[in-house]
Amino acid sequence: MKYDETHQYMSECSAEAARVARGVPAARLSDPTHCPGWDVRTLVDHWVLYTSHGLQHRALRKPLPDDLVARDFTADPQWAEAYADQLGRAVAAWADPAVWEGEVDLGTAAMPAAEIASMIVKEMAVHGWDVAVATDQKFRISDDAARFVLDVVERHGDLYRQYDGFAAVVPVAEDAPVFERALAASGRDPRQGAAHVDR
């Protein structure tokens, strides 16, 4: 897939992630989620860290600093606006075609930059859906973006399950909407609030 198509889906998913973030009430941050052991606050902090700061740092080929990894982003009452701003910077960092060339050093391994970008777009969508479900919202993306997410999930599903990132595939109808199929392939049950999901 061409980098500009992936960048288009990155822009679309980031816009929807920002919209869902703005819909998270402060009073719901301590609510449980379908991710075992994680409340909404923990889920949001993970989502914000890796899909905005992590996305930009991967483009810049820089490791995430310890202070960001340890930060509670939701401690800032304006965290959702800060997340939207950071998403904008991250997406802009990937606008340069040169950023998509070569590999990104992950510390323990290196992966092609385009593949890392694709995996983070997937994180925006599936964790965006996790946050939306936990706060009585919907996460909506186009069928084209959903097909992109499904492809990433199917390519890397075994790797994610190896590290408990995905639960077992949830059966859904073959003619289910494509985003539902992507969620199901990642171990999320789109019909039942994703009771099965791991991280």
JSON list of C-alpha atoms in Angstrom, two decimals:
[
{"chain": "A", "resi": 1, "resn": "MET", "atom": "CA", "xyz": [0.00, 0.00, 0.00]},
{"chain": "A", "resi": 2, "resn": "LYS", "atom": "CA", "xyz": [1.23, 3.47, -0.83]},
{"chain": "A", "resi": 3, "resn": "TYR", "atom": "CA", "xyz": [2.26, 5.67, 2.06]},
{"chain": "A", "resi": 4, "resn": "ASP", "atom": "CA", "xyz": [-0.23, 8.37, 1.11]},
{"chain": "A", "resi": 5, "resn": "GLU", "atom": "CA", "xyz": [-3.14, 5.93, 1.45]},
{"chain": "A", "resi": 6, "resn": "THR", "atom": "CA", "xyz": [-1.93, 4.86, 4.90]},
{"chain": "A", "resi": 7, "resn": "HIS", "atom": "CA", "xyz": [-1.49, 8.51, 5.84]},
{"chain": "A", "resi": 8, "resn": "GLN", "atom": "CA", "xyz": [-5.07, 9.16, 4.77]},
{"chain": "A", "resi": 9, "resn": "TYR", "atom": "CA", "xyz": [-6.32, 6.43, 7.11]},
{"chain": "A", "resi": 10, "resn": "MET", "atom": "CA", "xyz": [-4.05, 7.75, 9.85]},
{"chain": "A", "resi": 11, "resn": "SER", "atom": "CA", "xyz": [-5.68, 11.18, 9.47]},
{"chain": "A", "resi": 12, "resn": "GLU", "atom": "CA", "xyz": [-9.19, 9.70, 9.48]},
{"chain": "A", "resi": 13, "resn": "CYS", "atom": "CA", "xyz": [-8.65, 7.48, 12.52]},
{"chain": "A", "resi": 14, "resn": "SER", "atom": "CA", "xyz": [-6.90, 10.25, 14.44]},
{"chain": "A", "resi": 15, "resn": "ALA", "atom": "CA", "xyz": [-9.81, 12.61, 13.84]},
{"chain": "A", "resi": 16, "resn": "GLU", "atom": "CA", "xyz": [-12.26, 10.02, 15.14]},
{"chain": "A", "resi": 17, "resn": "ALA", "atom": "CA", "xyz": [-10.00, 9.26, 18.11]},
{"chain": "A", "resi": 18, "resn": "ALA", "atom": "CA", "xyz": [-9.94, 12.95, 19.00]},
{"chain": "A", "resi": 19, "resn": "ARG", "atom": "CA", "xyz": [-13.73, 13.13, 18.73]},
{"chain": "A", "resi": 20, "resn": "VAL", "atom": "CA", "xyz": [-14.21, 10.15, 21.04]},
{"chain": "A", "resi": 21, "resn": "ALA", "atom": "CA", "xyz": [-11.67, 11.55, 23.51]},
{"chain": "A", "resi": 22, "resn": "ARG", "atom": "CA", "xyz": [-13.65, 14.77, 23.75]},
{"chain": "A", "resi": 23, "resn": "GLY", "atom": "CA", "xyz": [-16.70, 12.69, 24.65]},
{"chain": "A", "resi": 24, "resn": "VAL", "atom": "CA", "xyz": [-15.14, 11.00, 27.68]},
{"chain": "A", "resi": 25, "resn": "PRO", "atom": "CA", "xyz": [-16.69, 12.50, 30.84]},
{"chain": "A", "resi": 26, "resn": "ALA", "atom": "CA", "xyz": [-14.30, 13.14, 33.72]},
{"chain": "A", "resi": 27, "resn": "ALA", "atom": "CA", "xyz": [-16.71, 11.28, 35.99]},
{"chain": "A", "resi": 28, "resn": "ARG", "atom": "CA", "xyz": [-16.23, 8.09, 33.92]},
{"chain": "A", "resi": 29, "resn": "LEU", "atom": "CA", "xyz": [-12.43, 7.85, 34.20]},
{"chain": "A", "resi": 30, "resn": "SER", "atom": "CA", "xyz": [-12.60, 5.44, 37.14]},
{"chain": "A", "resi": 31, "resn": "ASP", "atom": "CA", "xyz": [-15.19, 3.20, 35.47]},
{"chain": "A", "resi": 32, "resn": "PRO", "atom": "CA", "xyz": [-14.17, -0.35, 34.55]},
{"chain": "A", "resi": 33, "resn": "THR", "atom": "CA", "xyz": [-13.51, -1.34, 30.95]},
{"chain": "A", "resi": 34, "resn": "HIS", "atom": "CA", "xyz": [-13.56, -4.65, 29.11]},
{"chain": "A", "resi": 35, "resn": "CYS", "atom": "CA", "xyz": [-9.73, -4.65, 29.17]},
{"chain": "A", "resi": 36, "resn": "PRO", "atom": "CA", "xyz": [-8.90, -6.83, 32.21]},
{"chain": "A", "resi": 37, "resn": "GLY", "atom": "CA", "xyz": [-7.56, -4.80, 35.11]},
{"chain": "A", "resi": 38, "resn": "TRP", "atom": "CA", "xyz": [-7.84, -1.46, 33.31]},
{"chain": "A", "resi": 39, "resn": "ASP", "atom": "CA", "xyz": [-10.22, 1.34, 34.16]},
{"chain": "A", "resi": 40, "resn": "VAL", "atom": "CA", "xyz": [-11.01, 4.09, 31.66]},
{"chain": "A", "resi": 41, "resn": "ARG", "atom": "CA", "xyz": [-8.15, 6.23, 32.94]},
{"chain": "A", "resi": 42, "resn": "THR", "atom": "CA", "xyz": [-5.56, 3.48, 32.41]},
{"chain": "A", "resi": 43, "resn": "LEU", "atom": "CA", "xyz": [-6.95, 2.69, 28.97]},
{"chain": "A", "resi": 44, "resn": "VAL", "atom": "CA", "xyz": [-6.97, 6.35, 27.93]},
{"chain": "A", "resi": 45, "resn": "ASP", "atom": "CA", "xyz": [-3.41, 6.90, 29.18]},
{"chain": "A", "resi": 46, "resn": "HIS", "atom": "CA", "xyz": [-2.21, 3.91, 27.13]},
{"chain": "A", "resi": 47, "resn": "TRP", "atom": "CA", "xyz": [-4.15, 5.13, 24.07]},
{"chain": "A", "resi": 48, "resn": "VAL", "atom": "CA", "xyz": [-2.86, 8.70, 24.31]},
{"chain": "A", "resi": 49, "resn": "LEU", "atom": "CA", "xyz": [0.74, 7.65, 24.91]},
{"chain": "A", "resi": 50, "resn": "TYR", "atom": "CA", "xyz": [1.16, 5.27, 22.01]},
{"chain": "A", "resi": 51, "resn": "THR", "atom": "CA", "xyz": [-1.15, 6.70, 19.36]},
{"chain": "A", "resi": 52, "resn": "SER", "atom": "CA", "xyz": [-0.07, 10.32, 19.60]},
{"chain": "A", "resi": 53, "resn": "HIS", "atom": "CA", "xyz": [3.28, 10.70, 21.37]},
{"chain": "A", "resi": 54, "resn": "GLY", "atom": "CA", "xyz": [4.44, 7.27, 20.27]},
{"chain": "A", "resi": 55, "resn": "LEU", "atom": "CA", "xyz": [3.37, 7.94, 16.70]},
{"chain": "A", "resi": 56, "resn": "GLN", "atom": "CA", "xyz": [5.34, 11.17, 16.52]},
{"chain": "A", "resi": 57, "resn": "HIS", "atom": "CA", "xyz": [8.41, 9.72, 18.22]},
{"chain": "A", "resi": 58, "resn": "ARG", "atom": "CA", "xyz": [8.46, 6.80, 15.76]},
{"chain": "A", "resi": 59, "resn": "ALA", "atom": "CA", "xyz": [8.44, 9.27, 12.88]},
{"chain": "A", "resi": 60, "resn": "LEU", "atom": "CA", "xyz": [11.33, 11.17, 14.46]},
{"chain": "A", "resi": 61, "resn": "ARG", "atom": "CA", "xyz": [13.16, 7.90, 15.25]},
{"chain": "A", "resi": 62, "resn": "LYS", "atom": "CA", "xyz": [13.32, 8.82, 18.93]},
{"chain": "A", "resi": 63, "resn": "PRO", "atom": "CA", "xyz": [12.46, 6.65, 21.95]},
{"chain": "A", "resi": 64, "resn": "LEU", "atom": "CA", "xyz": [9.63, 7.70, 24.23]},
{"chain": "A", "resi": 65, "resn": "PRO", "atom": "CA", "xyz": [11.10, 9.48, 27.27]},
{"chain": "A", "resi": 66, "resn": "ASP", "atom": "CA", "xyz": [10.42, 7.96, 30.67]},
{"chain": "A", "resi": 67, "resn": "ASP", "atom": "CA", "xyz": [8.44, 10.97, 31.89]},
{"chain": "A", "resi": 68, "resn": "LEU", "atom": "CA", "xyz": [5.92, 10.50, 29.08]},
{"chain": "A", "resi": 69, "resn": "VAL", "atom": "CA", "xyz": [5.62, 6.77, 29.69]},
{"chain": "A", "resi": 70, "resn": "ALA", "atom": "CA", "xyz": [4.85, 7.41, 33.36]},
{"chain": "A", "resi": 71, "resn": "ARG", "atom": "CA", "xyz": [2.51, 10.37, 32.83]},
{"chain": "A", "resi": 72, "resn": "ASP", "atom": "CA", "xyz": [-1.17, 10.36, 33.76]},
{"chain": "A", "resi": 73, "resn": "PHE", "atom": "CA", "xyz": [-2.46, 12.38, 30.83]},
{"chain": "A", "resi": 74, "resn": "THR", "atom": "CA", "xyz": [-5.97, 12.50, 32.29]},
{"chain": "A", "resi": 75, "resn": "ALA", "atom": "CA", "xyz": [-4.71, 14.48, 35.29]},
{"chain": "A", "resi": 76, "resn": "ASP", "atom": "CA", "xyz": [-4.97, 17.50, 32.99]},
{"chain": "A", "resi": 77, "resn": "PRO", "atom": "CA", "xyz": [-8.65, 18.51, 32.77]},
{"chain": "A", "resi": 78, "resn": "GLN", "atom": "CA", "xyz": [-7.96, 19.52, 29.15]},
{"chain": "A", "resi": 79, "resn": "TRP", "atom": "CA", "xyz": [-6.33, 16.18, 28.26]},
{"chain": "A", "resi": 80, "resn": "ALA", "atom": "CA", "xyz": [-8.67, 15.52, 25.33]},
{"chain": "A", "resi": 81, "resn": "GLU", "atom": "CA", "xyz": [-7.75, 18.81, 23.64]},
{"chain": "A", "resi": 82, "resn": "ALA", "atom": "CA", "xyz": [-4.07, 18.16, 24.36]},
{"chain": "A", "resi": 83, "resn": "TYR", "atom": "CA", "xyz": [-4.47, 14.71, 22.80]},
{"chain": "A", "resi": 84, "resn": "ALA", "atom": "CA", "xyz": [-6.13, 16.18, 19.70]},
{"chain": "A", "resi": 85, "resn": "ASP", "atom": "CA", "xyz": [-3.27, 18.67, 19.35]},
{"chain": "A", "resi": 86, "resn": "GLN", "atom": "CA", "xyz": [-0.65, 15.96, 19.78]},
{"chain": "A", "resi": 87, "resn": "LEU", "atom": "CA", "xyz": [-2.40, 13.74, 17.25]},
{"chain": "A", "resi": 88, "resn": "GLY", "atom": "CA", "xyz": [-2.20, 16.63, 14.80]},
{"chain": "A", "resi": 89, "resn": "ARG", "atom": "CA", "xyz": [1.54, 16.95, 15.35]},
{"chain": "A", "resi": 90, "resn": "ALA", "atom": "CA", "xyz": [2.02, 13.20, 15.00]},
{"chain": "A", "resi": 91, "resn": "VAL", "atom": "CA", "xyz": [0.05, 12.96, 11.77]},
{"chain": "A", "resi": 92, "resn": "ALA", "atom": "CA", "xyz": [1.97, 15.96, 10.41]},
{"chain": "A", "resi": 93, "resn": "ALA", "atom": "CA", "xyz": [5.26, 14.25, 11.25]},
{"chain": "A", "resi": 94, "resn": "TRP", "atom": "CA", "xyz": [4.29, 11.39, 8.92]},
{"chain": "A", "resi": 95, "resn": "ALA", "atom": "CA", "xyz": [3.34, 13.72, 6.05]},
{"chain": "A", "resi": 96, "resn": "ASP", "atom": "CA", "xyz": [6.93, 13.65, 4.75]},
{"chain": "A", "resi": 97, "resn": "PRO", "atom": "CA", "xyz": [7.35, 10.70, 2.33]},
{"chain": "A", "resi": 98, "resn": "ALA", "atom": "CA", "xyz": [10.93, 10.24, 3.54]},
{"chain": "A", "resi": 99, "resn": "VAL", "atom": "CA", "xyz": [9.68, 9.29, 7.03]},
{"chain": "A", "resi": 100, "resn": "TRP", "atom": "CA", "xyz": [8.13, 6.15, 5.57]},
{"chain": "A", "resi": 101, "resn": "GLU", "atom": "CA", "xyz": [11.47, 4.89, 4.28]},
{"chain": "A", "resi": 102, "resn": "GLY", "atom": "CA", "xyz": [13.77, 2.59, 6.21]},
{"chain": "A", "resi": 103, "resn": "GLU", "atom": "CA", "xyz": [13.18, 1.05, 9.60]},
{"chain": "A", "resi": 104, "resn": "VAL", "atom": "CA", "xyz": [12.31, 2.17, 13.11]},
{"chain": "A", "resi": 105, "resn": "ASP", "atom": "CA", "xyz": [14.45, 0.85, 15.96]},
{"chain": "A", "resi": 106, "resn": "LEU", "atom": "CA", "xyz": [12.13, -0.41, 18.70]},
{"chain": "A", "resi": 107, "resn": "GLY", "atom": "CA", "xyz": [14.95, -1.10, 21.13]},
{"chain": "A", "resi": 108, "resn": "THR", "atom": "CA", "xyz": [14.72, -4.88, 20.97]},
{"chain": "A", "resi": 109, "resn": "ALA", "atom": "CA", "xyz": [14.09, -5.10, 17.22]},
{"chain": "A", "resi": 110, "resn": "ALA", "atom": "CA", "xyz": [13.62, -2.98, 14.12]},
{"chain": "A", "resi": 111, "resn": "MET", "atom": "CA", "xyz": [10.59, -2.87, 11.82]},
{"chain": "A", "resi": 112, "resn": "PRO", "atom": "CA", "xyz": [9.86, -1.09, 8.55]},
{"chain": "A", "resi": 113, "resn": "ALA", "atom": "CA", "xyz": [8.58, 2.40, 9.25]},
{"chain": "A", "resi": 114, "resn": "ALA", "atom": "CA", "xyz": [5.47, 1.87, 7.12]},
{"chain": "A", "resi": 115, "resn": "GLU", "atom": "CA", "xyz": [4.55, -1.22, 9.12]},
{"chain": "A", "resi": 116, "resn": "ILE", "atom": "CA", "xyz": [4.99, 0.59, 12.43]},
{"chain": "A", "resi": 117, "resn": "ALA", "atom": "CA", "xyz": [2.75, 3.41, 11.19]},
{"chain": "A", "resi": 118, "resn": "SER", "atom": "CA", "xyz": [0.12, 0.88, 10.11]},
{"chain": "A", "resi": 119, "resn": "MET", "atom": "CA", "xyz": [0.16, -0.84, 13.50]},
{"chain": "A", "resi": 120, "resn": "ILE", "atom": "CA", "xyz": [-0.29, 2.46, 15.33]},
{"chain": "A", "resi": 121, "resn": "VAL", "atom": "CA", "xyz": [-3.23, 3.38, 13.09]},
{"chain": "A", "resi": 122, "resn": "LYS", "atom": "CA", "xyz": [-4.72, 0.03, 14.11]},
{"chain": "A", "resi": 123, "resn": "GLU", "atom": "CA", "xyz": [-4.15, 0.98, 17.77]},
{"chain": "A", "resi": 124, "resn": "MET", "atom": "CA", "xyz": [-5.97, 4.27, 17.24]},
{"chain": "A", "resi": 125, "resn": "ALA", "atom": "CA", "xyz": [-8.99, 2.42, 15.93]},
{"chain": "A", "resi": 126, "resn": "VAL", "atom": "CA", "xyz": [-9.24, -0.60, 18.20]},
{"chain": "A", "resi": 127, "resn": "HIS", "atom": "CA", "xyz": [-8.38, 1.25, 21.40]},
{"chain": "A", "resi": 128, "resn": "GLY", "atom": "CA", "xyz": [-10.54, 4.13, 20.24]},
{"chain": "A", "resi": 129, "resn": "TRP", "atom": "CA", "xyz": [-13.38, 1.63, 20.02]},
{"chain": "A", "resi": 130, "resn": "ASP", "atom": "CA", "xyz": [-12.45, 0.30, 23.49]},
{"chain": "A", "resi": 131, "resn": "VAL", "atom": "CA", "xyz": [-12.70, 3.82, 24.93]},
{"chain": "A", "resi": 132, "resn": "ALA", "atom": "CA", "xyz": [-15.92, 4.50, 23.06]},
{"chain": "A", "resi": 133, "resn": "VAL", "atom": "CA", "xyz": [-17.57, 1.30, 24.34]},
{"chain": "A", "resi": 134, "resn": "ALA", "atom": "CA", "xyz": [-16.49, 2.04, 27.91]},
{"chain": "A", "resi": 135, "resn": "THR", "atom": "CA", "xyz": [-18.04, 5.52, 27.76]},
{"chain": "A", "resi": 136, "resn": "ASP", "atom": "CA", "xyz": [-21.24, 4.74, 25.82]},
{"chain": "A", "resi": 137, "resn": "GLN", "atom": "CA", "xyz": [-20.02, 6.18, 22.53]},
{"chain": "A", "resi": 138, "resn": "LYS", "atom": "CA", "xyz": [-19.54, 4.89, 18.99]},
{"chain": "A", "resi": 139, "resn": "PHE", "atom": "CA", "xyz": [-16.29, 4.74, 17.06]},
{"chain": "A", "resi": 140, "resn": "ARG", "atom": "CA", "xyz": [-16.99, 5.24, 13.36]},
{"chain": "A", "resi": 141, "resn": "ILE", "atom": "CA", "xyz": [-14.60, 4.98, 10.44]},
{"chain": "A", "resi": 142, "resn": "SER", "atom": "CA", "xyz": [-15.10, 4.44, 6.72]},
{"chain": "A", "resi": 143, "resn": "ASP", "atom": "CA", "xyz": [-15.20, 0.95, 5.28]},
{"chain": "A", "resi": 144, "resn": "ASP", "atom": "CA", "xyz": [-11.91, 1.64, 3.49]},
{"chain": "A", "resi": 145, "resn": "ALA", "atom": "CA", "xyz": [-10.22, 2.55, 6.77]},
{"chain": "A", "resi": 146, "resn": "ALA", "atom": "CA", "xyz": [-11.82, -0.45, 8.44]},
{"chain": "A", "resi": 147, "resn": "ARG", "atom": "CA", "xyz": [-10.45, -2.76, 5.72]},
{"chain": "A", "resi": 148, "resn": "PHE", "atom": "CA", "xyz": [-7.03, -1.29, 6.37]},
{"chain": "A", "resi": 149, "resn": "VAL", "atom": "CA", "xyz": [-7.39, -2.02, 10.10]},
{"chain": "A", "resi": 150, "resn": "LEU", "atom": "CA", "xyz": [-8.64, -5.54, 9.39]},
{"chain": "A", "resi": 151, "resn": "ASP", "atom": "CA", "xyz": [-5.62, -6.21, 7.19]},
{"chain": "A", "resi": 152, "resn": "VAL", "atom": "CA", "xyz": [-3.22, -5.06, 9.92]},
{"chain": "A", "resi": 153, "resn": "VAL", "atom": "CA", "xyz": [-5.02, -7.14, 12.54]},
{"chain": "A", "resi": 154, "resn": "GLU", "atom": "CA", "xyz": [-4.91, -10.24, 10.37]},
{"chain": "A", "resi": 155, "resn": "ARG", "atom": "CA", "xyz": [-1.24, -9.77, 9.46]},
{"chain": "A", "resi": 156, "resn": "HIS", "atom": "CA", "xyz": [-0.07, -9.28, 13.03]},
{"chain": "A", "resi": 157, "resn": "GLY", "atom": "CA", "xyz": [-2.71, -11.15, 15.04]},
{"chain": "A", "resi": 158, "resn": "ASP", "atom": "CA", "xyz": [-0.41, -14.02, 16.01]},
{"chain": "A", "resi": 159, "resn": "LEU", "atom": "CA", "xyz": [2.25, -11.60, 17.20]},
{"chain": "A", "resi": 160, "resn": "TYR", "atom": "CA", "xyz": [-0.21, -9.65, 19.34]},
{"chain": "A", "resi": 161, "resn": "ARG", "atom": "CA", "xyz": [-1.60, -12.85, 20.83]},
{"chain": "A", "resi": 162, "resn": "GLN", "atom": "CA", "xyz": [1.91, -14.06, 21.62]},
{"chain": "A", "resi": 163, "resn": "TYR", "atom": "CA", "xyz": [2.28, -11.04, 23.91]},
{"chain": "A", "resi": 164, "resn": "ASP", "atom": "CA", "xyz": [-1.32, -11.09, 25.21]},
{"chain": "A", "resi": 165, "resn": "GLY", "atom": "CA", "xyz": [-2.19, -8.08, 23.11]},
{"chain": "A", "resi": 166, "resn": "PHE", "atom": "CA", "xyz": [-5.20, -9.81, 21.54]},
{"chain": "A", "resi": 167, "resn": "ALA", "atom": "CA", "xyz": [-7.61, -12.40, 22.86]},
{"chain": "A", "resi": 168, "resn": "ALA", "atom": "CA", "xyz": [-8.79, -15.30, 20.71]},
{"chain": "A", "resi": 169, "resn": "VAL", "atom": "CA", "xyz": [-10.67, -14.45, 17.54]},
{"chain": "A", "resi": 170, "resn": "VAL", "atom": "CA", "xyz": [-14.39, -13.90, 18.16]},
{"chain": "A", "resi": 171, "resn": "PRO", "atom": "CA", "xyz": [-16.65, -15.56, 15.56]},
{"chain": "A", "resi": 172, "resn": "VAL", "atom": "CA", "xyz": [-18.84, -13.16, 13.58]},
{"chain": "A", "resi": 173, "resn": "ALA", "atom": "CA", "xyz": [-20.87, -13.54, 10.41]},
{"chain": "A", "resi": 174, "resn": "GLU", "atom": "CA", "xyz": [-18.91, -13.43, 7.16]},
{"chain": "A", "resi": 175, "resn": "ASP", "atom": "CA", "xyz": [-21.10, -10.57, 6.00]},
{"chain": "A", "resi": 176, "resn": "ALA", "atom": "CA", "xyz": [-20.66, -8.55, 9.21]},
{"chain": "A", "resi": 177, "resn": "PRO", "atom": "CA", "xyz": [-19.58, -4.93, 8.72]},
{"chain": "A", "resi": 178, "resn": "VAL", "atom": "CA", "xyz": [-15.88, -4.78, 8.01]},
{"chain": "A", "resi": 179, "resn": "PHE", "atom": "CA", "xyz": [-14.97, -2.87, 11.19]},
{"chain": "A", "resi": 180, "resn": "GLU", "atom": "CA", "xyz": [-16.84, -5.48, 13.24]},
{"chain": "A", "resi": 181, "resn": "ARG", "atom": "CA", "xyz": [-14.77, -8.16, 11.53]},
{"chain": "A", "resi": 182, "resn": "ALA", "atom": "CA", "xyz": [-11.58, -6.25, 12.36]},
{"chain": "A", "resi": 183, "resn": "LEU", "atom": "CA", "xyz": [-12.63, -5.98, 16.00]},
{"chain": "A", "resi": 184, "resn": "ALA", "atom": "CA", "xyz": [-13.55, -9.67, 16.15]},
{"chain": "A", "resi": 185, "resn": "ALA", "atom": "CA", "xyz": [-10.22, -10.66, 14.61]},
{"chain": "A", "resi": 186, "resn": "SER", "atom": "CA", "xyz": [-8.51, -8.73, 17.42]},
{"chain": "A", "resi": 187, "resn": "GLY", "atom": "CA", "xyz": [-10.45, -10.64, 20.09]},
{"chain": "A", "resi": 188, "resn": "ARG", "atom": "CA", "xyz": [-13.11, -8.02, 20.65]},
{"chain": "A", "resi": 189, "resn": "ASP", "atom": "CA", "xyz": [-16.81, -8.89, 20.55]},
{"chain": "A", "resi": 190, "resn": "PRO", "atom": "CA", "xyz": [-18.52, -6.01, 18.72]},
{"chain": "A", "resi": 191, "resn": "ARG", "atom": "CA", "xyz": [-21.97, -7.28, 19.78]},
{"chain": "A", "resi": 192, "resn": "GLN", "atom": "CA", "xyz": [-21.36, -7.66, 23.50]},
{"chain": "A", "resi": 193, "resn": "GLY", "atom": "CA", "xyz": [-19.21, -4.75, 24.60]},
{"chain": "A", "resi": 194, "resn": "ALA", "atom": "CA", "xyz": [-16.02, -6.72, 23.95]},
{"chain": "A", "resi": 195, "resn": "ALA", "atom": "CA", "xyz": [-16.13, -8.81, 27.10]},
{"chain": "A", "resi": 196, "resn": "HIS", "atom": "CA", "xyz": [-13.29, -11.02, 25.83]},
{"chain": "A", "resi": 197, "resn": "VAL", "atom": "CA", "xyz": [-10.69, -8.43, 25.00]},
{"chain": "A", "resi": 198, "resn": "ASP", "atom": "CA", "xyz": [-7.11, -8.45, 26.26]},
{"chain": "A", "resi": 199, "resn": "ARG", "atom": "CA", "xyz": [-4.77, -5.57, 25.58]}
]
